[in-house]
Amino acid sequence: MTLAWEWHTARDRDRLILHGEIDLSTRDKLATGLRHARSHAVTEVDLHDVTFLDCSGIGVLVAACNTACRSGRAVIVSHPKGIVRFLLEITDVLAYLTIPSRGVTHLATPVSGLAQDAGPAGPRPGDIHEPFHRHPSGR
């Protein structure tokens, strides 16, 4: 999979425009691109031309947003469409990663427990996982 990006600096924000697919093989390239944003308080990540996004890409976006929030900045996504928008919605991070028309005030607190450079996510040894549905008899 491939990912390309280009930078635009506007009057009020940096804009990272992404092209291609974001997955495990391209997440480091995305993280590198996001680390270069420093000239404005807001970095907009334009996903209009992104055709695929997996959980590793979502993790990079959330981690960048968390890091920015801790330093008084904001990283937001714009123009997600199709499967990219759907994945951001079902993982419940779309609202966290976008700006409502009134401004960035909802970005004051990072999401806890999501993609915070703590290593791979997933079950740990000894975790107990309940089934999603139980049989009516309780078995």
Short mmCIF file of N, CA, C and O in Angstrom, two decimals:
data_model
loop_
_atom_site.label_atom_id
_atom_site.label_comp_id
_atom_site.label_asym_id
_atom_site.label_seq_id
_atom_site.Cartn_x
_atom_site.Cartn_y
_atom_site.Cartn_z
N MET A 1 0.84 -1.18 0.00
CA MET A 1 0.00 0.00 0.00
C MET A 1 0.89 1.24 0.00
O MET A 1 2.00 1.21 0.49
N THR A 2 0.35 2.31 -0.53
CA THR A 2 1.14 3.53 -0.64
C THR A 2 0.43 4.70 0.02
O THR A 2 -0.80 4.75 0.09
N LEU A 3 1.23 5.63 0.50
CA LEU A 3 0.72 6.85 1.10
C LEU A 3 1.64 7.99 0.69
O LEU A 3 2.85 7.89 0.81
N ALA A 4 1.05 9.04 0.19
CA ALA A 4 1.80 10.25 -0.14
C ALA A 4 1.15 11.40 0.59
O ALA A 4 -0.03 11.35 0.93
N TRP A 5 1.93 12.42 0.88
CA TRP A 5 1.37 13.59 1.54
C TRP A 5 2.03 14.85 1.05
O TRP A 5 3.13 14.82 0.50
N GLU A 6 1.31 15.94 1.22
CA GLU A 6 1.83 17.26 0.88
C GLU A 6 1.40 18.25 1.95
O GLU A 6 0.35 18.11 2.56
N TRP A 7 2.26 19.23 2.19
CA TRP A 7 2.00 20.25 3.20
C TRP A 7 1.54 21.54 2.56
O TRP A 7 2.07 21.95 1.53
N HIS A 8 0.59 22.18 3.20
CA HIS A 8 0.18 23.53 2.84
C HIS A 8 0.09 24.31 4.15
O HIS A 8 -0.46 23.80 5.13
N THR A 9 0.61 25.49 4.17
CA THR A 9 0.49 26.33 5.35
C THR A 9 -0.45 27.47 5.02
O THR A 9 -0.20 28.24 4.08
N ALA A 10 -1.52 27.53 5.76
CA ALA A 10 -2.52 28.58 5.56
C ALA A 10 -2.33 29.66 6.62
O ALA A 10 -1.46 29.54 7.49
N ARG A 11 -3.18 30.63 6.58
CA ARG A 11 -3.11 31.73 7.54
C ARG A 11 -3.27 31.26 8.97
O ARG A 11 -2.58 31.74 9.87
N ASP A 12 -4.16 30.30 9.20
CA ASP A 12 -4.48 29.91 10.57
C ASP A 12 -4.14 28.47 10.92
O ASP A 12 -4.39 28.03 12.04
N ARG A 13 -3.56 27.70 9.98
CA ARG A 13 -3.30 26.30 10.28
C ARG A 13 -2.32 25.69 9.29
O ARG A 13 -2.15 26.19 8.18
N ASP A 14 -1.72 24.58 9.72
CA ASP A 14 -0.97 23.73 8.81
C ASP A 14 -1.95 22.72 8.25
O ASP A 14 -2.87 22.29 8.94
N ARG A 15 -1.76 22.34 7.00
CA ARG A 15 -2.67 21.38 6.39
C ARG A 15 -1.85 20.26 5.75
O ARG A 15 -1.04 20.50 4.87
N LEU A 16 -2.06 19.04 6.24
CA LEU A 16 -1.42 17.86 5.71
C LEU A 16 -2.45 17.14 4.85
O LEU A 16 -3.45 16.64 5.35
N ILE A 17 -2.21 17.11 3.54
CA ILE A 17 -3.15 16.47 2.62
C ILE A 17 -2.59 15.09 2.28
O ILE A 17 -1.46 14.97 1.79
N LEU A 18 -3.37 14.06 2.59
CA LEU A 18 -2.93 12.68 2.39
C LEU A 18 -3.56 12.09 1.14
O LEU A 18 -4.70 12.39 0.81
N HIS A 19 -2.79 11.22 0.48
CA HIS A 19 -3.24 10.54 -0.73
C HIS A 19 -2.87 9.07 -0.61
O HIS A 19 -1.71 8.75 -0.37
N GLY A 20 -3.85 8.18 -0.74
CA GLY A 20 -3.55 6.75 -0.74
C GLY A 20 -4.20 6.01 0.40
O GLY A 20 -5.32 6.29 0.79
N GLU A 21 -3.45 5.07 0.95
CA GLU A 21 -3.97 4.16 1.97
C GLU A 21 -3.12 4.23 3.23
O GLU A 21 -1.90 4.31 3.16
N ILE A 22 -3.82 4.18 4.37
CA ILE A 22 -3.13 4.22 5.66
C ILE A 22 -3.36 2.88 6.35
O ILE A 22 -4.50 2.52 6.67
N ASP A 23 -2.28 2.16 6.55
CA ASP A 23 -2.35 0.87 7.22
C ASP A 23 -1.04 0.65 7.99
O ASP A 23 -0.25 1.58 8.14
N LEU A 24 -0.84 -0.57 8.44
CA LEU A 24 0.35 -0.89 9.22
C LEU A 24 1.64 -0.55 8.47
O LEU A 24 2.61 -0.08 9.06
N SER A 25 1.64 -0.74 7.15
CA SER A 25 2.86 -0.49 6.38
C SER A 25 3.11 0.98 6.10
O SER A 25 4.22 1.36 5.73
N THR A 26 2.11 1.85 6.29
CA THR A 26 2.29 3.28 6.01
C THR A 26 2.11 4.17 7.24
O THR A 26 2.27 5.38 7.15
N ARG A 27 1.80 3.59 8.37
CA ARG A 27 1.54 4.41 9.56
C ARG A 27 2.74 5.22 10.01
O ARG A 27 2.61 6.34 10.48
N ASP A 28 3.96 4.67 9.85
CA ASP A 28 5.15 5.42 10.25
C ASP A 28 5.34 6.66 9.37
O ASP A 28 5.78 7.71 9.85
N LYS A 29 5.01 6.55 8.10
CA LYS A 29 5.09 7.70 7.20
C LYS A 29 4.10 8.77 7.64
O LYS A 29 4.41 9.96 7.64
N LEU A 30 2.89 8.36 8.04
CA LEU A 30 1.90 9.31 8.54
C LEU A 30 2.40 9.97 9.82
O LEU A 30 2.32 11.19 9.96
N ALA A 31 2.94 9.18 10.74
CA ALA A 31 3.45 9.74 12.00
C ALA A 31 4.56 10.74 11.74
O ALA A 31 4.63 11.80 12.38
N THR A 32 5.44 10.43 10.80
CA THR A 32 6.52 11.34 10.44
C THR A 32 5.96 12.65 9.90
O THR A 32 6.40 13.74 10.29
N GLY A 33 4.99 12.56 9.01
CA GLY A 33 4.36 13.76 8.47
C GLY A 33 3.72 14.62 9.55
O GLY A 33 3.86 15.84 9.55
N LEU A 34 3.07 13.98 10.51
CA LEU A 34 2.40 14.73 11.58
C LEU A 34 3.41 15.40 12.52
O LEU A 34 3.13 16.46 13.07
N ARG A 35 4.56 14.80 12.69
CA ARG A 35 5.58 15.40 13.57
C ARG A 35 6.16 16.69 12.99
O ARG A 35 6.71 17.50 13.72
N HIS A 36 6.02 16.91 11.70
CA HIS A 36 6.57 18.11 11.08
C HIS A 36 5.68 19.33 11.27
O HIS A 36 6.08 20.44 10.92
N ALA A 37 4.50 19.15 11.79
CA ALA A 37 3.57 20.27 11.97
C ALA A 37 3.95 21.05 13.22
O ALA A 37 3.87 20.53 14.32
N ARG A 38 4.36 22.27 13.07
CA ARG A 38 4.76 23.06 14.23
C ARG A 38 4.46 24.54 14.09
O ARG A 38 4.59 25.29 15.04
N SER A 39 4.09 25.00 12.90
CA SER A 39 4.01 26.44 12.70
C SER A 39 2.69 27.06 13.18
O SER A 39 2.64 28.26 13.37
N HIS A 40 1.65 26.28 13.35
CA HIS A 40 0.37 26.81 13.80
C HIS A 40 -0.19 25.98 14.96
O HIS A 40 0.24 24.85 15.18
N ALA A 41 -1.17 26.54 15.63
CA ALA A 41 -1.80 25.83 16.75
C ALA A 41 -2.68 24.69 16.27
O ALA A 41 -2.97 23.77 17.02
N VAL A 42 -3.12 24.73 15.01
CA VAL A 42 -3.99 23.69 14.47
C VAL A 42 -3.33 23.04 13.26
O VAL A 42 -2.83 23.73 12.37
N THR A 43 -3.33 21.72 13.27
CA THR A 43 -2.90 20.96 12.10
C THR A 43 -4.11 20.21 11.58
O THR A 43 -4.70 19.41 12.30
N GLU A 44 -4.48 20.48 10.35
CA GLU A 44 -5.59 19.81 9.71
C GLU A 44 -5.05 18.66 8.86
O GLU A 44 -4.14 18.85 8.06
N VAL A 45 -5.61 17.48 9.04
CA VAL A 45 -5.23 16.31 8.25
C VAL A 45 -6.38 16.03 7.29
O VAL A 45 -7.43 15.57 7.70
N ASP A 46 -6.16 16.33 6.03
CA ASP A 46 -7.20 16.20 5.01
C ASP A 46 -7.20 14.76 4.49
O ASP A 46 -6.24 14.30 3.89
N LEU A 47 -8.31 14.05 4.73
CA LEU A 47 -8.42 12.63 4.35
C LEU A 47 -9.24 12.43 3.07
O LEU A 47 -9.59 11.30 2.76
N HIS A 48 -9.51 13.49 2.34
CA HIS A 48 -10.37 13.39 1.16
C HIS A 48 -9.88 12.33 0.17
O HIS A 48 -10.68 11.61 -0.42
N ASP A 49 -8.59 12.23 -0.02
CA ASP A 49 -8.04 11.32 -1.02
C ASP A 49 -7.48 10.04 -0.40
O ASP A 49 -6.69 9.34 -1.02
N VAL A 50 -7.90 9.73 0.83
CA VAL A 50 -7.48 8.48 1.49
C VAL A 50 -8.55 7.43 1.20
O VAL A 50 -9.73 7.63 1.47
N THR A 51 -8.12 6.32 0.62
CA THR A 51 -9.07 5.28 0.20
C THR A 51 -9.17 4.13 1.18
O THR A 51 -10.06 3.30 1.05
N PHE A 52 -8.26 4.05 2.14
CA PHE A 52 -8.28 2.97 3.13
C PHE A 52 -7.64 3.46 4.41
O PHE A 52 -6.66 4.20 4.38
N LEU A 53 -8.20 3.03 5.53
CA LEU A 53 -7.67 3.38 6.85
C LEU A 53 -7.93 2.20 7.76
O LEU A 53 -9.07 1.75 7.88
N ASP A 54 -6.88 1.70 8.42
CA ASP A 54 -7.09 0.62 9.38
C ASP A 54 -6.84 1.13 10.79
O ASP A 54 -6.56 2.32 11.01
N CYS A 55 -6.91 0.24 11.77
CA CYS A 55 -6.79 0.64 13.17
C CYS A 55 -5.42 1.23 13.49
O CYS A 55 -5.30 2.09 14.36
N SER A 56 -4.37 0.81 12.79
CA SER A 56 -3.05 1.39 13.07
C SER A 56 -3.02 2.86 12.65
O SER A 56 -2.41 3.69 13.33
N GLY A 57 -3.68 3.20 11.56
CA GLY A 57 -3.77 4.59 11.13
C GLY A 57 -4.61 5.42 12.08
O GLY A 57 -4.28 6.57 12.40
N ILE A 58 -5.72 4.85 12.54
CA ILE A 58 -6.55 5.54 13.52
C ILE A 58 -5.75 5.80 14.79
O ILE A 58 -5.79 6.89 15.37
N GLY A 59 -4.96 4.82 15.19
CA GLY A 59 -4.11 4.98 16.38
C GLY A 59 -3.13 6.12 16.24
O GLY A 59 -2.91 6.89 17.17
N VAL A 60 -2.52 6.27 15.06
CA VAL A 60 -1.58 7.37 14.83
C VAL A 60 -2.31 8.71 14.91
O VAL A 60 -1.80 9.65 15.53
N LEU A 61 -3.49 8.81 14.33
CA LEU A 61 -4.25 10.06 14.37
C LEU A 61 -4.65 10.42 15.80
O LEU A 61 -4.51 11.58 16.22
N VAL A 62 -5.12 9.45 16.56
CA VAL A 62 -5.53 9.71 17.94
C VAL A 62 -4.31 10.07 18.79
O VAL A 62 -4.36 11.01 19.60
N ALA A 63 -3.19 9.36 18.61
CA ALA A 63 -1.98 9.67 19.37
C ALA A 63 -1.49 11.08 19.05
O ALA A 63 -1.08 11.83 19.95
N ALA A 64 -1.54 11.48 17.77
CA ALA A 64 -1.13 12.83 17.39
C ALA A 64 -2.04 13.88 18.01
O ALA A 64 -1.57 14.93 18.48
N CYS A 65 -3.32 13.58 18.04
CA CYS A 65 -4.28 14.50 18.66
C CYS A 65 -4.02 14.62 20.16
O CYS A 65 -4.00 15.72 20.71
N ASN A 66 -3.77 13.50 20.81
CA ASN A 66 -3.47 13.52 22.25
C ASN A 66 -2.21 14.31 22.54
O ASN A 66 -2.17 15.12 23.47
N THR A 67 -1.17 14.09 21.77
CA THR A 67 0.09 14.80 21.95
C THR A 67 -0.10 16.30 21.74
O THR A 67 0.39 17.12 22.52
N ALA A 68 -0.83 16.65 20.70
CA ALA A 68 -1.09 18.07 20.43
C ALA A 68 -1.89 18.71 21.56
O ALA A 68 -1.58 19.82 21.99
N CYS A 69 -2.88 18.00 22.07
CA CYS A 69 -3.71 18.54 23.16
C CYS A 69 -2.88 18.83 24.40
O CYS A 69 -3.07 19.85 25.07
N ARG A 70 -1.94 17.94 24.70
CA ARG A 70 -1.08 18.14 25.87
C ARG A 70 -0.19 19.37 25.74
O ARG A 70 0.26 19.92 26.73
N SER A 71 0.07 19.81 24.51
CA SER A 71 0.92 20.98 24.31
C SER A 71 0.12 22.21 23.88
O SER A 71 0.69 23.18 23.38
N GLY A 72 -1.19 22.17 24.05
CA GLY A 72 -2.03 23.31 23.73
C GLY A 72 -2.32 23.50 22.26
O GLY A 72 -2.73 24.58 21.83
N ARG A 73 -2.11 22.46 21.47
CA ARG A 73 -2.36 22.53 20.03
C ARG A 73 -3.52 21.59 19.69
O ARG A 73 -4.06 20.94 20.56
N ALA A 74 -3.86 21.51 18.41
CA ALA A 74 -4.93 20.61 17.98
C ALA A 74 -4.54 19.96 16.66
O ALA A 74 -3.98 20.61 15.78
N VAL A 75 -4.81 18.67 16.54
CA VAL A 75 -4.73 17.95 15.28
C VAL A 75 -6.15 17.48 14.98
O VAL A 75 -6.78 16.85 15.82
N ILE A 76 -6.63 17.84 13.81
CA ILE A 76 -8.01 17.48 13.43
C ILE A 76 -8.00 16.85 12.05
O ILE A 76 -7.10 17.08 11.26
N VAL A 77 -9.00 16.04 11.78
CA VAL A 77 -9.15 15.48 10.43
C VAL A 77 -10.28 16.20 9.71
O VAL A 77 -11.21 16.71 10.34
N SER A 78 -10.16 16.25 8.39
CA SER A 78 -11.23 16.85 7.58
C SER A 78 -11.48 15.98 6.36
O SER A 78 -10.61 15.23 5.93
N HIS A 79 -12.67 16.06 5.86
CA HIS A 79 -13.10 15.43 4.61
C HIS A 79 -12.96 13.91 4.55
O HIS A 79 -12.66 13.38 3.48
N PRO A 80 -13.17 13.19 5.65
CA PRO A 80 -13.15 11.73 5.50
C PRO A 80 -14.38 11.31 4.71
O PRO A 80 -15.45 11.91 4.85
N LYS A 81 -14.23 10.30 3.87
CA LYS A 81 -15.37 9.85 3.08
C LYS A 81 -15.36 8.34 2.96
O LYS A 81 -14.34 7.68 3.21
N GLY A 82 -16.49 7.79 2.58
CA GLY A 82 -16.60 6.36 2.33
C GLY A 82 -16.20 5.50 3.53
O GLY A 82 -16.59 5.78 4.66
N ILE A 83 -15.40 4.49 3.26
CA ILE A 83 -15.00 3.54 4.30
C ILE A 83 -14.17 4.21 5.38
O ILE A 83 -14.24 3.83 6.55
N VAL A 84 -13.42 5.24 5.03
CA VAL A 84 -12.61 5.95 6.02
C VAL A 84 -13.52 6.63 7.04
O VAL A 84 -13.33 6.51 8.25
N ARG A 85 -14.54 7.32 6.56
CA ARG A 85 -15.49 7.97 7.47
C ARG A 85 -16.22 6.92 8.32
O ARG A 85 -16.40 7.08 9.52
N PHE A 86 -16.65 5.85 7.67
CA PHE A 86 -17.36 4.79 8.37
C PHE A 86 -16.51 4.23 9.52
O PHE A 86 -17.00 4.06 10.64
N LEU A 87 -15.25 3.96 9.27
CA LEU A 87 -14.38 3.41 10.31
C LEU A 87 -14.15 4.40 11.45
O LEU A 87 -14.12 4.00 12.62
N LEU A 88 -14.02 5.67 11.13
CA LEU A 88 -13.88 6.68 12.19
C LEU A 88 -15.15 6.80 13.01
O LEU A 88 -15.10 7.04 14.22
N GLU A 89 -16.30 6.61 12.37
CA GLU A 89 -17.57 6.66 13.09
C GLU A 89 -17.75 5.45 14.00
O GLU A 89 -18.11 5.59 15.17
N ILE A 90 -17.52 4.24 13.48
CA ILE A 90 -17.80 3.06 14.30
C ILE A 90 -16.78 2.86 15.42
O ILE A 90 -17.07 2.19 16.39
N THR A 91 -15.61 3.47 15.27
CA THR A 91 -14.64 3.41 16.37
C THR A 91 -14.84 4.56 17.35
O THR A 91 -14.12 4.68 18.33
N ASP A 92 -15.82 5.39 17.07
CA ASP A 92 -16.23 6.49 17.94
C ASP A 92 -15.14 7.54 18.14
O ASP A 92 -15.04 8.15 19.20
N VAL A 93 -14.31 7.76 17.12
CA VAL A 93 -13.29 8.80 17.22
C VAL A 93 -13.51 9.95 16.24
O VAL A 93 -12.80 10.95 16.30
N LEU A 94 -14.50 9.84 15.37
CA LEU A 94 -14.73 10.90 14.38
C LEU A 94 -14.99 12.24 15.07
O LEU A 94 -14.39 13.25 14.71
N ALA A 95 -15.86 12.27 16.05
CA ALA A 95 -16.19 13.52 16.73
C ALA A 95 -14.97 14.09 17.45
O ALA A 95 -14.77 15.30 17.50
N TYR A 96 -14.14 13.22 18.00
CA TYR A 96 -12.94 13.67 18.70
C TYR A 96 -11.92 14.27 17.75
O TYR A 96 -11.19 15.19 18.11
N LEU A 97 -11.87 13.77 16.53
CA LEU A 97 -10.86 14.20 15.57
C LEU A 97 -11.32 15.28 14.61
O LEU A 97 -10.59 15.63 13.69
N THR A 98 -12.52 15.79 14.78
CA THR A 98 -13.02 16.83 13.87
C THR A 98 -13.39 18.08 14.65
O THR A 98 -13.65 18.03 15.85
N ILE A 99 -13.44 19.18 13.96
CA ILE A 99 -13.78 20.46 14.59
C ILE A 99 -15.20 20.84 14.25
O ILE A 99 -15.54 20.92 13.07
N PRO A 100 -16.03 21.11 15.26
CA PRO A 100 -17.34 21.67 14.95
C PRO A 100 -17.16 23.13 14.51
O PRO A 100 -16.13 23.73 14.74
N SER A 101 -18.18 23.70 13.94
CA SER A 101 -18.06 25.06 13.40
C SER A 101 -17.74 26.09 14.48
O SER A 101 -17.21 27.15 14.18
N ARG A 102 -17.98 25.79 15.74
CA ARG A 102 -17.73 26.78 16.79
C ARG A 102 -16.28 26.84 17.24
O ARG A 102 -15.89 27.70 18.00
N GLY A 103 -15.42 25.92 16.82
CA GLY A 103 -14.01 26.01 17.19
C GLY A 103 -13.47 24.71 17.75
O GLY A 103 -14.09 23.67 17.64
N VAL A 104 -12.30 24.77 18.38
CA VAL A 104 -11.61 23.57 18.83
C VAL A 104 -11.72 23.34 20.34
O VAL A 104 -10.95 22.61 20.90
N THR A 105 -12.68 23.95 20.99
CA THR A 105 -12.75 23.86 22.44
C THR A 105 -12.93 22.43 22.94
O THR A 105 -12.50 22.12 24.04
N HIS A 106 -13.54 21.55 22.16
CA HIS A 106 -13.75 20.18 22.62
C HIS A 106 -12.46 19.36 22.60
O HIS A 106 -12.44 18.24 23.07
N LEU A 107 -11.38 19.91 22.11
CA LEU A 107 -10.11 19.18 22.04
C LEU A 107 -9.22 19.44 23.25
O LEU A 107 -8.05 19.13 23.24
N ALA A 108 -9.77 20.00 24.31
CA ALA A 108 -8.95 20.37 25.45
C ALA A 108 -8.41 19.18 26.23
O ALA A 108 -7.39 19.27 26.88
N THR A 109 -9.08 18.05 26.20
CA THR A 109 -8.67 16.90 26.97
C THR A 109 -8.42 15.71 26.06
O THR A 109 -9.28 15.33 25.29
N PRO A 110 -7.23 15.10 26.14
CA PRO A 110 -6.97 13.92 25.30
C PRO A 110 -7.86 12.75 25.69
O PRO A 110 -8.27 12.62 26.84
N VAL A 111 -8.13 11.88 24.73
CA VAL A 111 -8.85 10.65 25.01
C VAL A 111 -7.93 9.74 25.79
O VAL A 111 -6.78 9.52 25.39
N SER A 112 -8.37 9.23 26.91
CA SER A 112 -7.51 8.35 27.68
C SER A 112 -7.65 6.92 27.19
O SER A 112 -8.71 6.48 26.79
N GLY A 113 -6.55 6.22 27.22
CA GLY A 113 -6.56 4.80 26.89
C GLY A 113 -6.58 4.47 25.41
O GLY A 113 -6.68 3.32 25.06
N LEU A 114 -6.48 5.44 24.52
CA LEU A 114 -6.50 5.16 23.09
C LEU A 114 -5.16 5.51 22.47
O LEU A 114 -4.72 6.64 22.53
N ALA A 115 -4.51 4.54 21.87
CA ALA A 115 -3.34 4.74 21.01
C ALA A 115 -2.31 5.71 21.56
O ALA A 115 -1.93 6.65 20.91
N GLN A 116 -1.86 5.51 22.76
CA GLN A 116 -0.92 6.44 23.36
C GLN A 116 0.48 5.86 23.44
O GLN A 116 1.02 5.66 24.50
N ASP A 117 1.08 5.57 22.34
CA ASP A 117 2.46 5.12 22.26
C ASP A 117 2.82 4.12 23.37
O ASP A 117 3.93 4.10 23.86
N ALA A 118 1.88 3.32 23.80
CA ALA A 118 2.13 2.39 24.88
C ALA A 118 2.40 0.99 24.36
O ALA A 118 2.45 0.05 25.13
N GLY A 119 2.56 0.85 23.08
CA GLY A 119 2.80 -0.46 22.51
C GLY A 119 1.55 -0.99 21.86
O GLY A 119 0.54 -0.30 21.75
N PRO A 120 1.60 -2.23 21.41
CA PRO A 120 0.46 -2.78 20.69
C PRO A 120 -0.75 -2.97 21.60
O PRO A 120 -0.61 -3.31 22.76
N ALA A 121 -1.90 -2.71 21.03
CA ALA A 121 -3.14 -2.91 21.77
C ALA A 121 -3.57 -4.36 21.63
O ALA A 121 -3.12 -5.07 20.75
N GLY A 122 -4.45 -4.77 22.49
CA GLY A 122 -4.98 -6.12 22.39
C GLY A 122 -5.03 -6.78 23.75
O GLY A 122 -4.63 -6.21 24.75
N PRO A 123 -5.53 -8.00 23.79
CA PRO A 123 -5.63 -8.69 25.06
C PRO A 123 -4.27 -8.98 25.64
O PRO A 123 -3.28 -9.15 24.93
N ARG A 124 -4.21 -9.01 26.95
CA ARG A 124 -2.98 -9.34 27.66
C ARG A 124 -3.15 -10.71 28.30
O ARG A 124 -4.27 -11.13 28.57
N PRO A 125 -2.07 -11.39 28.56
CA PRO A 125 -2.18 -12.69 29.21
C PRO A 125 -2.99 -12.57 30.51
O PRO A 125 -2.76 -11.66 31.30
N GLY A 126 -3.93 -13.45 30.68
CA GLY A 126 -4.74 -13.46 31.89
C GLY A 126 -6.03 -12.67 31.78
O GLY A 126 -6.86 -12.72 32.67
N ASP A 127 -6.19 -11.89 30.69
CA ASP A 127 -7.44 -11.15 30.51
C ASP A 127 -8.59 -12.13 30.36
O ASP A 127 -8.46 -13.18 29.73
N ILE A 128 -9.73 -11.78 30.92
CA ILE A 128 -10.93 -12.60 30.78
C ILE A 128 -11.89 -11.85 29.88
O ILE A 128 -12.21 -10.69 30.12
N HIS A 129 -12.31 -12.49 28.82
CA HIS A 129 -13.20 -11.84 27.87
C HIS A 129 -14.56 -12.53 27.90
O HIS A 129 -14.67 -13.72 27.69
N GLU A 130 -15.58 -11.73 28.18
CA GLU A 130 -16.93 -12.24 28.21
C GLU A 130 -17.45 -12.36 26.78
O GLU A 130 -17.13 -11.53 25.93
N PRO A 131 -18.28 -13.35 26.49
CA PRO A 131 -18.88 -13.44 25.15
C PRO A 131 -19.84 -12.28 24.96
O PRO A 131 -20.39 -11.74 25.92
N PHE A 132 -20.05 -11.90 23.70
CA PHE A 132 -20.97 -10.82 23.41
C PHE A 132 -22.41 -11.21 23.72
O PHE A 132 -23.20 -10.41 24.15
N HIS A 133 -22.75 -12.46 23.46
CA HIS A 133 -24.11 -12.92 23.69
C HIS A 133 -24.07 -14.19 24.53
O HIS A 133 -23.29 -15.08 24.27
N ARG A 134 -24.92 -14.23 25.51
CA ARG A 134 -25.02 -15.44 26.33
C ARG A 134 -26.25 -16.23 25.89
O ARG A 134 -27.27 -15.66 25.52
N HIS A 135 -26.13 -17.50 25.99
CA HIS A 135 -27.27 -18.37 25.73
C HIS A 135 -28.31 -18.10 26.80
O HIS A 135 -27.99 -17.89 27.98
N PRO A 136 -29.61 -18.14 26.46
CA PRO A 136 -30.66 -17.87 27.45
C PRO A 136 -30.57 -18.76 28.68
O PRO A 136 -30.99 -18.36 29.76
N SER A 137 -29.99 -19.94 28.56
CA SER A 137 -29.90 -20.82 29.73
C SER A 137 -28.76 -20.42 30.64
O SER A 137 -28.60 -20.98 31.73
N GLY A 138 -27.94 -19.41 30.23
CA GLY A 138 -26.84 -18.97 31.07
C GLY A 138 -25.52 -19.64 30.75
O GLY A 138 -24.52 -19.38 31.37
N ARG A 139 -25.53 -20.60 29.80
CA ARG A 139 -24.30 -21.29 29.43
C ARG A 139 -23.44 -20.49 28.51
O ARG A 139 -23.81 -19.64 27.82
#
